[in-house]
Each structure stands twice: as structure tokens, then as C-alpha cells.
Amino acid sequence: MEREARVPPVIAPPMPGPALVRQGWAGAVFLHWPVEPERVAHLFPAGTRPDLFDGTAYVGLVAFHVPFTRVLGLSPLGAFDEVNVRLYSVDGQGRRGVVFLTMDADSLPAVSAARVVTGLPYLWSDTGLRQRGHGRCAGAVVRRRPQRRAWGRWSLRVEEPRADPTPLEHFLTARWGLHTPWAGATRWIRVSHEPWRLHRATDVSYEGDLLTRAGVVSPRGAPVSALWSPGVVAEVTPTLPPA
């Protein structure tokens, strides 16, 4: 029971109301490194703290293609690629989520709209994700503004599906909301989607300064968890009252 209590539920809890936003997340790459909680605690919004697995915090680099975004059934934005650097949070009500430090995207309209409407830290970047033969996939980011020339690139090999993901893999991917500072308060936004169909990734390489530019002391060595998923369709609620 102790192990179950420290891991978020595999299935998303019921949404508190109708979702206004639906967005596709395709070809998702998850790279994660352990970090000491005290080295990242200052990056969390008020009322939240690092969510820990066996006493350790994790920083993630997550990349995916967004084929569509629908608000109230409409498609106001075109397709784009996104790469985000994230930490994992929990608040005083026990709500576990994601704290986005940076969110690189190659669509200026999407970046501008998201920053104005949600306050999320979207950044305009040249971002490319590629699928290659023999299970290989790769990606790269070069930031346009702000923080010009921040960069990262990675490659990996996608292996067979994970029939039974580990507790750590659930902890890092089954996140059903996000905490974000907005208008002087910490807001909680709910997210729901089918469980990720996860594949273990091997032969992983990463280089760049995306983590350090996000304020995280760059971990040494290869990521301790590397996963890939064909993707999900996510639903997002409007912002709820402050956490």
C-alpha cells in the first residue's frame, strides 16, 4: 500500500467539468534525470513543493508533436512541435501535477496565444522532431526568443511496448494536472487522457543547455528513464480557483 500511495493513479480521475480544450500529443519522448529536491525547490510556485519518488525529485525533457488544438470544438491553431522542461509538484491539497519551466514551440501564434491566455512559459523556437528507420527518433531545438540560442538535441531507439511499466515510469508520466503561477496566484489546471502506451527507449543521447537555461543544475550522465509513446488526445479544463 505504501508504494501505491506514492504513485499517482494510472487512470485519470474524473474531470471536474467539461473540458474546453482538446489537443493531440503524438510521438512523445520522455527523458528524465534525478535531482536533489533542495536544488529545485525555489523553482516551484507558491503553495507547491517537489513531488518525490523515494526521496528524489526528477527533471524531465518531454517532446511531442501537436497535430491539432481545439477550443470549444474549433481548431484555432495549426500543428506544431513542442519540447518542455518540467518538474513534478504536489500542493497542500495533495494534488500532484507538473510545473513547466520552459515550453519551446515552433509556432509563433501558438506561443503568443498560450502566454497571454494561460501564462505558461512558452518560447518561440526552431523545433524539429523526426522519426527514422529501425525504430530511431530524434529531435532538436534552437530557441529564437527570449533566451536566444538555448539549444538541445537528442536521439534514441524505440523498443517493444512496456506491458507493465514500473512505479517510477508511472510516477513520471501519469500526471493529471499542472500548477502554474498566474496573476499573483498559483493556479491548478486539470488534464485528462488515456494512459500513455509506453515503450522503453535505448541507445539514448542528449546534449544541450535546455535544463540549465531553465534553472536546473544540469544532471550528469544519461537519463535514468527514457520512454516513448505513440501519443494520446488530451483534454484540459479551464483554470480552477487558486491552489
Coordinates of C-alpha atoms in Angstrom, one line a residue:
M1 CA 0.0 0.0 0.0
E2 CA 2.9 2.4 0.7
R3 CA 4.1 2.0 -2.9
E4 CA 0.7 2.7 -4.3
A5 CA 0.3 5.8 -2.2
R6 CA 3.4 7.4 -3.6
V7 CA 2.5 6.9 -7.2
P8 CA -0.3 8.9 -9.0
P9 CA -3.3 6.8 -10.3
V10 CA -2.7 5.2 -13.6
I11 CA -6.2 6.2 -14.8
A12 CA -7.0 9.9 -14.9
P13 CA -9.6 10.9 -12.2
P14 CA -12.9 12.2 -13.5
M15 CA -12.8 15.8 -14.8
P16 CA -14.5 18.4 -12.6
G17 CA -16.4 19.8 -15.5
P18 CA -16.5 19.8 -19.3
A19 CA -13.1 20.2 -21.0
L20 CA -12.8 23.3 -23.2
V21 CA -9.6 22.3 -24.9
R22 CA -8.7 19.1 -26.7
Q23 CA -5.1 18.7 -28.0
G24 CA -3.2 15.8 -29.7
W25 CA 0.2 14.8 -28.4
A26 CA 1.9 12.5 -30.8
G27 CA 5.3 10.7 -30.8
A28 CA 6.1 11.7 -27.3
V29 CA 9.7 11.3 -25.9
F30 CA 10.2 11.3 -22.1
L31 CA 13.8 11.8 -20.8
H32 CA 14.3 12.1 -17.0
W33 CA 17.1 12.7 -14.6
P34 CA 17.1 12.7 -10.8
V35 CA 17.8 15.9 -9.0
E36 CA 18.2 16.8 -5.3
P37 CA 14.9 18.4 -4.1
E38 CA 16.7 21.3 -2.4
R39 CA 18.3 22.3 -5.7
V40 CA 15.0 22.8 -7.4
A41 CA 12.6 23.8 -4.6
H42 CA 12.9 27.5 -5.4
L43 CA 11.5 26.9 -8.9
F44 CA 8.1 25.8 -7.7
P45 CA 5.2 28.2 -7.5
A46 CA 3.8 29.3 -4.1
G47 CA 1.8 26.6 -2.3
T48 CA 3.5 23.7 -4.1
R49 CA 6.6 21.6 -3.4
P50 CA 8.6 18.9 -5.2
D51 CA 6.8 15.6 -5.6
L52 CA 9.3 13.0 -4.6
F53 CA 9.8 9.3 -5.5
D54 CA 11.9 7.5 -2.9
G55 CA 13.1 10.9 -1.7
T56 CA 14.2 12.1 -5.1
A57 CA 12.9 14.8 -7.4
Y58 CA 13.1 14.4 -11.2
V59 CA 13.5 16.9 -14.0
G60 CA 12.1 15.9 -17.4
L61 CA 12.6 16.9 -21.0
V62 CA 9.5 15.9 -22.9
A63 CA 9.0 16.4 -26.6
F64 CA 6.0 15.7 -28.9
H65 CA 4.1 16.8 -32.0
V66 CA 0.8 18.7 -31.6
P67 CA -1.3 17.8 -34.7
F68 CA -4.3 19.8 -33.6
T69 CA -5.7 22.1 -30.9
R70 CA -9.5 22.5 -30.5
V71 CA -11.1 25.1 -28.3
L72 CA -14.9 24.8 -28.0
G73 CA -14.8 22.3 -30.9
L74 CA -12.9 24.7 -33.2
S75 CA -9.3 24.4 -34.4
P76 CA -7.8 27.9 -33.8
L77 CA -4.1 26.8 -34.1
G78 CA -2.2 24.8 -36.7
A79 CA 0.2 21.9 -35.9
F80 CA 3.4 22.5 -34.1
D81 CA 6.2 20.7 -32.3
E82 CA 6.7 21.2 -28.5
V83 CA 9.6 20.5 -26.2
N84 CA 9.2 21.3 -22.5
V85 CA 11.4 21.1 -19.4
R86 CA 9.4 20.2 -16.4
L87 CA 9.4 19.3 -12.7
Y88 CA 6.8 17.4 -10.7
S89 CA 4.7 19.1 -8.0
V90 CA 2.3 18.5 -5.2
D91 CA 0.2 21.1 -3.3
G92 CA -1.3 21.3 0.1
Q93 CA -4.5 19.5 -1.1
G94 CA -2.4 16.5 -2.3
R95 CA -2.9 17.4 -6.0
R96 CA 0.0 16.1 -8.0
G97 CA 1.0 17.7 -11.2
V98 CA 3.6 19.3 -13.5
V99 CA 5.5 22.6 -13.2
F100 CA 6.6 23.7 -16.6
L101 CA 9.9 25.6 -16.5
T102 CA 10.2 26.2 -20.3
M103 CA 8.0 25.2 -23.2
D104 CA 9.6 25.6 -26.7
A105 CA 7.3 25.5 -29.7
D106 CA 7.9 26.3 -33.4
S107 CA 4.6 28.2 -33.9
L108 CA 4.7 31.9 -33.0
P109 CA 0.8 32.2 -32.9
A110 CA 0.6 29.2 -30.6
V111 CA 3.3 30.7 -28.3
S112 CA 1.7 34.1 -28.2
A113 CA -1.8 32.9 -27.6
A114 CA -0.7 30.4 -24.8
R115 CA 1.4 33.0 -23.0
V116 CA -1.4 35.6 -23.0
V117 CA -4.3 33.2 -22.1
T118 CA -2.6 30.8 -19.7
G119 CA 0.7 32.5 -18.6
L120 CA 2.5 29.3 -19.3
P121 CA 6.3 29.8 -20.2
Y122 CA 6.0 29.2 -23.9
L123 CA 9.1 30.2 -26.0
W124 CA 9.4 30.7 -29.8
S125 CA 12.0 28.2 -31.1
D126 CA 13.0 26.3 -34.2
T127 CA 11.9 22.8 -33.1
G128 CA 12.1 19.6 -35.2
L129 CA 11.1 16.1 -34.3
R130 CA 12.0 13.2 -36.7
Q131 CA 11.1 9.5 -37.0
R132 CA 13.8 7.5 -38.7
G133 CA 14.1 3.8 -39.8
H134 CA 14.8 0.9 -37.5
G135 CA 12.9 2.5 -34.6
R136 CA 15.1 5.6 -34.4
C137 CA 13.7 9.0 -33.5
A138 CA 15.5 12.3 -32.9
G139 CA 14.8 15.9 -32.2
A140 CA 16.4 19.3 -31.8
V141 CA 15.6 22.8 -30.5
V142 CA 17.2 26.2 -31.1
R143 CA 15.5 29.0 -29.3
R144 CA 14.6 32.2 -31.1
R145 CA 13.3 34.4 -28.2
P146 CA 13.7 35.1 -25.4
Q147 CA 17.0 33.4 -24.3
R148 CA 18.3 33.2 -27.8
R149 CA 20.4 30.3 -28.8
A150 CA 19.4 28.0 -26.0
W151 CA 19.5 24.6 -27.6
G152 CA 19.2 20.8 -27.2
R153 CA 19.3 17.7 -29.4
W154 CA 18.6 14.1 -28.7
S155 CA 18.2 10.7 -30.3
L156 CA 17.0 7.3 -29.2
R157 CA 15.9 3.9 -30.3
V158 CA 12.3 2.8 -29.6
E159 CA 12.0 -0.7 -28.3
E160 CA 9.0 -3.0 -27.6
P161 CA 6.0 -1.8 -25.7
R162 CA 6.1 -1.8 -21.9
A163 CA 3.4 -4.3 -20.8
D164 CA 3.9 -3.4 -17.2
P165 CA 5.5 0.0 -16.6
T166 CA 7.5 0.4 -13.4
P167 CA 6.2 2.5 -10.5
L168 CA 8.8 5.2 -11.4
E169 CA 7.6 5.2 -15.0
H170 CA 4.0 5.7 -13.8
F171 CA 5.2 8.5 -11.4
L172 CA 6.8 10.4 -14.3
T173 CA 4.1 10.0 -16.9
A174 CA 0.7 9.7 -15.1
R175 CA 0.3 13.4 -14.2
W176 CA -3.2 14.7 -14.3
G177 CA -2.8 18.4 -13.9
L178 CA -0.4 21.3 -13.7
H179 CA 0.5 24.1 -11.3
T180 CA 1.3 27.5 -12.8
P181 CA 1.7 31.0 -11.4
W182 CA -0.8 33.4 -12.9
A183 CA -2.0 36.9 -11.9
G184 CA -0.3 36.6 -8.5
A185 CA -1.7 33.2 -7.5
T186 CA -0.9 29.6 -8.1
R187 CA -3.5 28.0 -10.4
W188 CA -4.4 24.4 -10.8
I189 CA -5.3 23.1 -14.3
R190 CA -6.7 19.6 -14.8
V191 CA -5.6 17.4 -17.6
S192 CA -7.1 14.1 -18.7
H193 CA -6.2 11.5 -21.3
E194 CA -6.0 7.7 -21.8
P195 CA -3.0 6.1 -20.1
W196 CA 0.2 6.5 -22.2
R197 CA 1.1 3.4 -24.2
L198 CA 4.8 3.4 -23.2
H199 CA 7.8 1.9 -24.9
R200 CA 11.2 1.7 -23.3
A201 CA 13.9 3.6 -25.2
T202 CA 17.5 2.6 -25.5
D203 CA 20.7 3.9 -27.2
V204 CA 19.8 7.4 -25.9
S205 CA 21.9 10.5 -26.4
Y206 CA 21.2 14.1 -25.3
E207 CA 23.3 17.3 -25.3
G208 CA 22.4 20.9 -24.9
D209 CA 21.7 23.6 -22.3
L210 CA 17.9 23.5 -22.1
L211 CA 17.9 22.3 -18.5
T212 CA 20.5 24.8 -17.2
R213 CA 18.7 27.6 -19.0
A214 CA 15.5 26.5 -17.2
G215 CA 17.3 27.0 -13.9
V216 CA 18.2 23.3 -13.1
V217 CA 21.8 22.3 -12.4
S218 CA 22.4 20.1 -15.4
P219 CA 22.5 16.4 -14.2
R220 CA 25.4 14.3 -15.2
G221 CA 25.2 11.3 -17.4
A222 CA 22.5 9.7 -19.4
P223 CA 18.8 9.9 -18.3
V224 CA 17.8 7.3 -15.8
S225 CA 14.4 6.9 -17.6
A226 CA 13.9 7.1 -21.3
L227 CA 10.5 6.3 -22.8
W228 CA 8.5 6.9 -26.0
S229 CA 4.8 6.8 -26.7
P230 CA 2.8 7.0 -29.9
G231 CA 0.6 9.6 -28.2
V232 CA -2.7 10.5 -26.7
V233 CA -5.5 13.0 -27.1
A234 CA -5.6 15.2 -24.0
E235 CA -8.4 17.3 -22.5
V236 CA -7.8 20.3 -20.4
T237 CA -10.2 22.2 -18.1
P238 CA -10.2 26.0 -17.6
T239 CA -8.2 27.2 -14.7
L240 CA -9.8 26.4 -11.3
P241 CA -9.5 28.6 -8.2
P242 CA -6.1 29.2 -6.7
A243 CA -4.3 26.3 -5.0

